Short mmCIF file of C-alpha atoms and ligand atoms in Angstrom, two decimals:
data_model
loop_
_atom_site.label_atom_id
_atom_site.label_comp_id
_atom_site.label_asym_id
_atom_site.label_seq_id
_atom_site.Cartn_x
_atom_site.Cartn_y
_atom_site.Cartn_z
CA UNK A 1 79.92 99.44 77.07
CA UNK A 2 77.46 96.52 76.03
CA UNK A 3 77.99 94.64 73.08
CA UNK A 4 75.53 92.49 71.30
CA UNK A 5 76.14 89.75 68.77
CA UNK A 6 73.11 88.11 66.79
CA UNK A 7 73.26 84.82 65.73
CA UNK A 8 71.14 82.79 62.96
CA UNK A 9 67.91 85.03 62.16
CA UNK A 10 69.03 87.90 63.94
CA UNK A 11 71.25 90.60 61.73
CA UNK A 12 69.63 93.99 63.54
CA UNK A 13 68.12 94.60 66.62
CA UNK A 14 64.62 96.55 66.12
CA UNK A 15 63.81 99.33 68.47
CA UNK A 16 67.50 100.52 68.66
CA UNK A 17 67.94 103.89 67.53
CA UNK A 18 71.07 103.49 64.70
CA UNK A 19 73.55 106.42 65.17
CA UNK A 20 76.05 105.12 62.93
CA UNK A 21 77.91 102.25 61.08
CA UNK A 22 81.26 101.46 61.83
CA UNK A 23 83.96 99.88 59.96
CA UNK A 24 86.58 98.33 62.19
CA UNK A 25 90.05 97.86 61.15
CA UNK A 26 91.72 94.65 63.28
CA UNK A 27 94.89 92.74 63.69
CA UNK A 28 93.34 89.80 62.98
CA UNK A 29 91.60 90.83 59.66
CA UNK A 30 87.97 91.40 58.93
CA UNK A 31 85.22 91.71 61.50
CA UNK A 32 81.58 89.71 60.28
CA UNK A 33 80.27 93.27 59.16
CA UNK A 34 80.13 96.87 60.11
CA UNK A 35 79.47 97.39 63.82
CA UNK A 36 76.00 99.24 64.02
CA UNK A 37 76.43 101.68 66.96
CA UNK A 38 72.93 102.37 68.31
CA UNK A 39 71.12 103.93 71.16
CA UNK A 40 68.06 102.90 73.48
CA UNK A 41 66.85 105.04 76.21
CA UNK A 42 70.08 107.14 76.47
CA UNK A 43 72.44 104.07 76.58
CA UNK A 44 74.69 103.30 73.78
CA UNK A 45 75.12 99.77 72.46
CA UNK A 46 77.20 98.23 69.76
CA UNK A 47 75.69 95.56 67.57
CA UNK A 48 77.33 93.05 65.37
CA UNK A 49 75.80 90.27 63.47
CA UNK A 50 77.91 87.03 64.06
CA UNK A 51 77.65 85.80 60.73
CA UNK A 52 77.61 88.65 58.67
CA UNK A 53 74.34 90.96 57.50
CA UNK A 54 73.91 88.31 54.64
CA UNK A 55 74.62 85.18 56.68
CA UNK A 56 78.14 84.36 54.44
CA UNK A 57 80.30 82.97 57.38
CA UNK A 58 79.67 79.40 58.28
CA UNK A 59 80.23 78.65 62.16
CA UNK A 60 84.11 77.75 61.46
CA UNK A 61 84.86 80.43 59.49
CA UNK A 62 83.56 83.45 61.38
CA UNK A 63 86.70 85.74 62.36
CA UNK A 64 85.95 85.35 66.09
CA UNK A 65 89.32 87.32 66.75
CA UNK A 66 88.34 90.43 64.42
CA UNK A 67 84.62 90.37 66.05
CA UNK A 68 86.04 90.47 69.72
CA UNK A 69 89.06 92.84 69.05
CA UNK A 70 86.69 95.34 66.90
CA UNK A 71 84.28 95.38 70.07
CA UNK A 72 87.34 95.76 72.01
CA UNK A 73 88.86 98.93 70.17
CA UNK A 74 85.18 100.58 70.24
CA UNK A 75 84.92 100.54 74.31
CA UNK A 76 82.61 97.38 74.79
CA UNK A 77 83.51 95.50 77.69
CA UNK A 78 80.07 93.50 78.14
CA UNK A 79 78.65 91.11 75.19
CA UNK A 80 75.51 89.98 75.11
CA UNK A 81 75.22 87.04 72.84
CA UNK A 82 72.10 85.60 71.03
CA UNK A 83 72.32 82.10 69.52
CA UNK A 84 70.08 79.32 67.90
CA UNK A 85 70.64 75.92 69.48
CA UNK A 86 69.83 72.14 69.28
CA UNK A 87 67.76 71.18 72.17
CA UNK A 88 69.51 67.84 74.03
CA UNK A 89 68.01 68.15 77.70
CA UNK A 90 64.51 65.97 77.42
CA UNK A 91 63.02 68.96 79.02
CA UNK A 92 64.09 71.41 76.56
CA UNK A 93 61.13 72.20 74.24
CA UNK A 94 61.68 74.24 70.80
CA UNK A 95 61.11 77.91 71.43
CA UNK A 96 62.80 77.87 75.15
CA UNK A 97 65.26 80.22 75.97
CA UNK A 98 68.36 78.75 77.80
CA UNK A 99 70.24 80.96 79.82
CA UNK A 100 73.78 78.87 79.73
CA UNK A 101 76.18 78.48 82.55
CA UNK A 102 78.65 76.24 81.23
CA UNK A 103 80.30 75.05 77.77
CA UNK A 104 81.88 71.81 76.71
CA UNK A 105 84.49 72.92 73.65
CA UNK A 106 84.12 69.95 70.93
CA UNK A 107 85.46 72.54 68.14
CA UNK A 108 88.52 71.68 66.01
CA UNK A 109 89.93 74.36 63.51
CA UNK A 110 89.53 77.80 64.90
CA UNK A 111 92.17 80.46 66.43
CA UNK A 112 91.40 79.96 70.04
CA UNK A 113 93.62 82.86 71.51
CA UNK A 114 94.55 86.15 71.33
CA UNK A 115 98.07 85.28 72.70
CA UNK A 116 100.05 83.52 70.51
CA UNK A 117 102.92 86.51 69.48
CA UNK A 118 100.51 88.46 67.00
CA UNK A 119 102.04 91.43 68.47
CA UNK A 120 104.00 92.05 65.65
CA UNK A 121 101.11 93.07 63.68
CA UNK A 122 99.63 94.48 66.72
CA UNK A 123 98.48 98.75 65.64
CA UNK A 124 99.35 101.15 68.30
CA UNK A 125 95.93 102.50 67.82
CA UNK A 126 94.62 99.60 69.49
CA UNK A 127 96.81 100.35 72.76
CA UNK A 128 94.38 100.60 75.90
CA UNK A 129 97.51 100.21 78.72
CA UNK A 130 95.88 97.53 80.39
CA UNK A 131 96.88 93.86 80.70
CA UNK A 132 95.69 92.55 77.38
CA UNK A 133 98.51 94.69 75.86
CA UNK A 134 101.25 94.36 78.66
CA UNK A 135 100.68 90.58 77.92
CA UNK A 136 100.72 91.07 74.01
CA UNK A 137 103.46 93.20 73.76
CA UNK A 138 105.83 90.90 75.91
CA UNK A 139 104.60 88.42 74.02
CA UNK A 140 103.55 86.32 77.25
CA UNK A 141 101.48 83.03 77.34
CA UNK A 142 98.31 83.15 78.95
CA UNK A 143 96.10 80.92 80.66
CA UNK A 144 92.41 82.11 80.98
CA UNK A 145 90.11 80.45 84.08
CA UNK A 146 87.26 79.57 82.86
CA UNK A 147 85.68 77.70 85.69
CA UNK A 148 82.78 79.88 85.28
CA UNK A 149 82.58 81.25 82.05
CA UNK A 150 79.50 83.43 81.59
CA UNK A 151 78.92 86.43 83.73
CA UNK A 152 76.76 85.99 86.61
CA UNK A 153 75.89 89.88 87.04
CA UNK A 154 74.69 89.29 83.40
CA UNK A 155 72.87 86.19 83.71
CA UNK A 156 70.93 87.35 86.90
CA UNK A 157 69.82 90.36 85.31
CA UNK A 158 68.66 87.93 82.18
CA UNK A 159 66.86 86.01 85.00
CA UNK A 160 65.25 88.91 86.28
CA UNK A 161 63.98 89.83 82.89
CA UNK A 162 62.91 86.61 81.65
CA UNK A 163 60.48 86.23 85.34
CA UNK A 164 59.27 89.81 84.16
CA UNK A 165 58.20 88.92 80.73
CA UNK A 166 56.90 85.35 81.97
CA UNK A 167 59.07 83.95 79.16
CA UNK A 168 59.74 79.97 79.17
CA UNK A 169 63.48 80.04 80.09
CA UNK A 170 66.21 77.78 81.68
CA UNK A 171 68.39 79.23 84.22
CA UNK A 172 71.29 77.03 83.59
CA UNK A 173 72.50 74.73 80.53
CA UNK A 174 75.74 73.18 79.43
CA UNK A 175 76.28 74.04 75.70
CA UNK A 176 78.40 71.92 73.58
CA UNK A 177 80.03 73.53 71.00
CA UNK A 178 80.46 71.35 67.69
CA UNK A 179 82.76 72.28 64.82
CA UNK A 180 79.94 72.16 61.79
CA UNK A 181 79.01 73.01 59.58
CA UNK A 182 77.03 69.79 59.32
CA UNK A 183 74.71 68.99 62.22
CA UNK A 184 75.63 65.90 64.39
CA UNK A 185 74.95 62.40 64.13
CA UNK A 186 72.32 60.97 66.47
CA UNK A 187 75.30 59.10 68.23
CA UNK A 188 77.23 62.34 68.70
CA UNK A 189 73.95 63.47 70.33
CA UNK A 190 73.78 60.55 72.58
CA UNK A 191 77.66 61.00 73.45
CA UNK A 192 77.14 64.59 74.18
CA UNK A 193 73.91 64.18 76.63
CA UNK A 194 75.96 61.16 78.28
CA UNK A 195 78.59 63.95 78.84
CA UNK A 196 76.31 66.36 80.40
CA UNK A 197 75.50 68.67 77.69
CA UNK A 198 72.03 70.46 77.96
CA UNK A 199 72.24 72.59 74.22
CA UNK A 200 74.20 72.06 71.08
CA UNK A 201 75.66 74.87 68.85
CA UNK A 202 78.35 75.92 66.65
CA UNK A 203 79.73 79.40 67.76
CA UNK A 204 79.63 79.82 71.33
CA UNK A 205 83.69 78.39 71.53
CA UNK A 206 85.96 80.54 71.07
CA UNK A 207 83.75 83.36 70.82
CA UNK A 208 82.98 83.40 74.94
CA UNK A 209 86.87 82.39 75.37
CA UNK A 210 88.25 85.19 73.55
CA UNK A 211 85.79 87.89 74.92
CA UNK A 212 87.06 86.48 78.44
CA UNK A 213 90.82 86.79 77.00
CA UNK A 214 89.97 90.69 76.80
CA UNK A 215 88.58 90.75 80.42
CA UNK A 216 84.82 91.26 79.26
CA UNK A 217 81.94 89.76 80.80
CA UNK A 218 79.93 87.84 78.53
CA UNK A 219 76.29 86.00 78.71
CA UNK A 220 74.37 84.43 76.14
CA UNK A 221 70.92 83.98 75.35
CA UNK A 222 70.12 80.65 73.57
CA UNK A 223 66.77 79.90 71.75
CA UNK A 224 66.34 76.26 71.20
CA UNK A 225 65.38 76.06 67.82
CA UNK A 226 65.11 72.38 67.01
CA UNK A 227 65.43 69.12 69.26
CA UNK A 228 68.90 67.82 68.39
CA UNK A 229 69.71 64.88 65.70
CA UNK A 230 68.05 61.66 67.06
CA UNK A 231 66.03 63.39 69.74
CA UNK A 232 63.93 64.49 66.97
CA UNK A 233 62.38 61.98 65.02
CA UNK A 234 62.43 64.41 61.91
CA UNK A 235 65.26 65.17 59.31
CA UNK A 236 66.90 68.60 60.85
CA UNK A 237 67.01 71.64 58.48
CA UNK A 238 68.09 75.22 58.60
CA UNK A 239 64.83 76.64 57.74
CA UNK A 240 63.41 75.03 60.99
CA UNK A 241 66.36 76.84 62.68
CA UNK A 242 65.84 80.49 60.89
CA UNK A 243 62.00 79.91 61.01
CA UNK A 244 61.92 79.13 64.94
CA UNK A 245 64.36 82.42 65.03
CA UNK A 246 61.75 84.54 63.74
CA UNK A 247 58.95 83.51 65.59
CA UNK A 248 61.10 84.37 68.74
CA UNK A 249 62.20 87.69 67.03
CA UNK A 250 59.79 89.65 69.01
CA UNK A 251 60.73 88.14 72.46
CA UNK A 252 64.19 88.49 71.49
CA UNK A 253 63.86 92.26 71.00
CA UNK A 254 61.96 92.71 74.21
CA UNK A 255 64.55 90.93 76.18
CA UNK A 256 67.46 92.60 74.33
CA UNK A 257 66.09 96.19 74.87
CA UNK A 258 65.29 95.29 78.43
CA UNK A 259 68.70 94.15 79.09
CA UNK A 260 70.26 97.34 77.82
CA UNK A 261 67.78 99.49 80.07
CA UNK A 262 68.66 97.18 83.01
CA UNK A 263 71.91 96.53 82.84
CA UNK A 264 73.27 97.22 86.46
CA UNK A 265 76.15 100.00 87.07
CA UNK A 266 78.11 97.91 89.22
CA UNK A 267 79.33 94.56 88.48
CA UNK A 268 80.79 92.74 91.50
CA UNK A 269 81.92 89.44 89.61
CA UNK A 270 85.44 88.45 88.58
CA UNK A 271 84.92 88.65 84.95
CA UNK A 272 87.27 91.66 84.48
CA UNK A 273 90.01 90.66 86.78
CA UNK A 274 90.55 87.22 84.80
CA UNK A 275 93.94 88.23 83.37
CA UNK A 276 95.67 89.03 86.77
CA UNK A 277 97.74 86.16 87.43
CA UNK A 278 96.92 84.52 84.12
CA UNK A 279 100.22 84.66 82.33
CA UNK A 280 103.39 82.80 82.56
N1 HPA B 1 73.17 71.48 66.44
C1 HPA B 1 74.07 72.24 66.22
N2 HPA B 1 73.92 73.54 65.87
C2 HPA B 1 72.39 74.32 66.50
C3 HPA B 1 71.50 73.39 66.28
C4 HPA B 1 71.75 71.68 66.34
O1 HPA B 1 70.99 70.91 66.62
N3 HPA B 1 70.41 73.91 65.90
C5 HPA B 1 70.79 75.13 66.16
N4 HPA B 1 72.30 75.43 66.19
#
């Protein structure tokens, strides 16, 4: 099943039929909010607002492990994540979509893995009998491959939708994940640009890493809400981020609904095999 994570300014998906709101318990504590179990054209999806419905969690305090574990518990194995980002690459304009293909991690204080002996509080009701369970049960140390962190099948599906809808978008982009919650200095953005980053945001990591640790497919739609610090001549505000997300709300809705409809049956990628041979 497909899970959808909404970022800043996206706390629900219009156009999907809500079937149930689900409160999920996890060994990692509380997810950001209740999960919205919904349906569109006969396909079931589960939505979660990353920051909570009332946007109460700043990026560094989001319980990413609980969020991802909750999705796993509900049977989700593919995640479509939607995020607001700052544009670093001069080719990017506010309002553009970027289907990122790489990330660079500059986060500092977040729990980054499921594989660190949490089995002591592991609930048997969460058991699925897969490699995740086997590794956790046996307290294994796991190093997942992230050479190609995003699911190529999901990204290709997004490309097709973007072409069809004729939205201005970029087929690739390196996402620099910063710790936040403060924005960056102009010097930091200059440094990130030299390192090859195209966009900057505060939430992709560890979200994608944890999804991958659960052998899920993951793709991200990034909305450039502002030019990053120093690239913009103006002072940055959260108001402009939220305003741009609202402006793009209808386009995002169309992309998400189309994605739910068009998601392929077969995934001929390696995402679901990432745990094979990954434990010491
Ligand atoms: N920096 C970090 N995160 C962001 C930005 C930014 O400029 N815009 C939206 N999220």
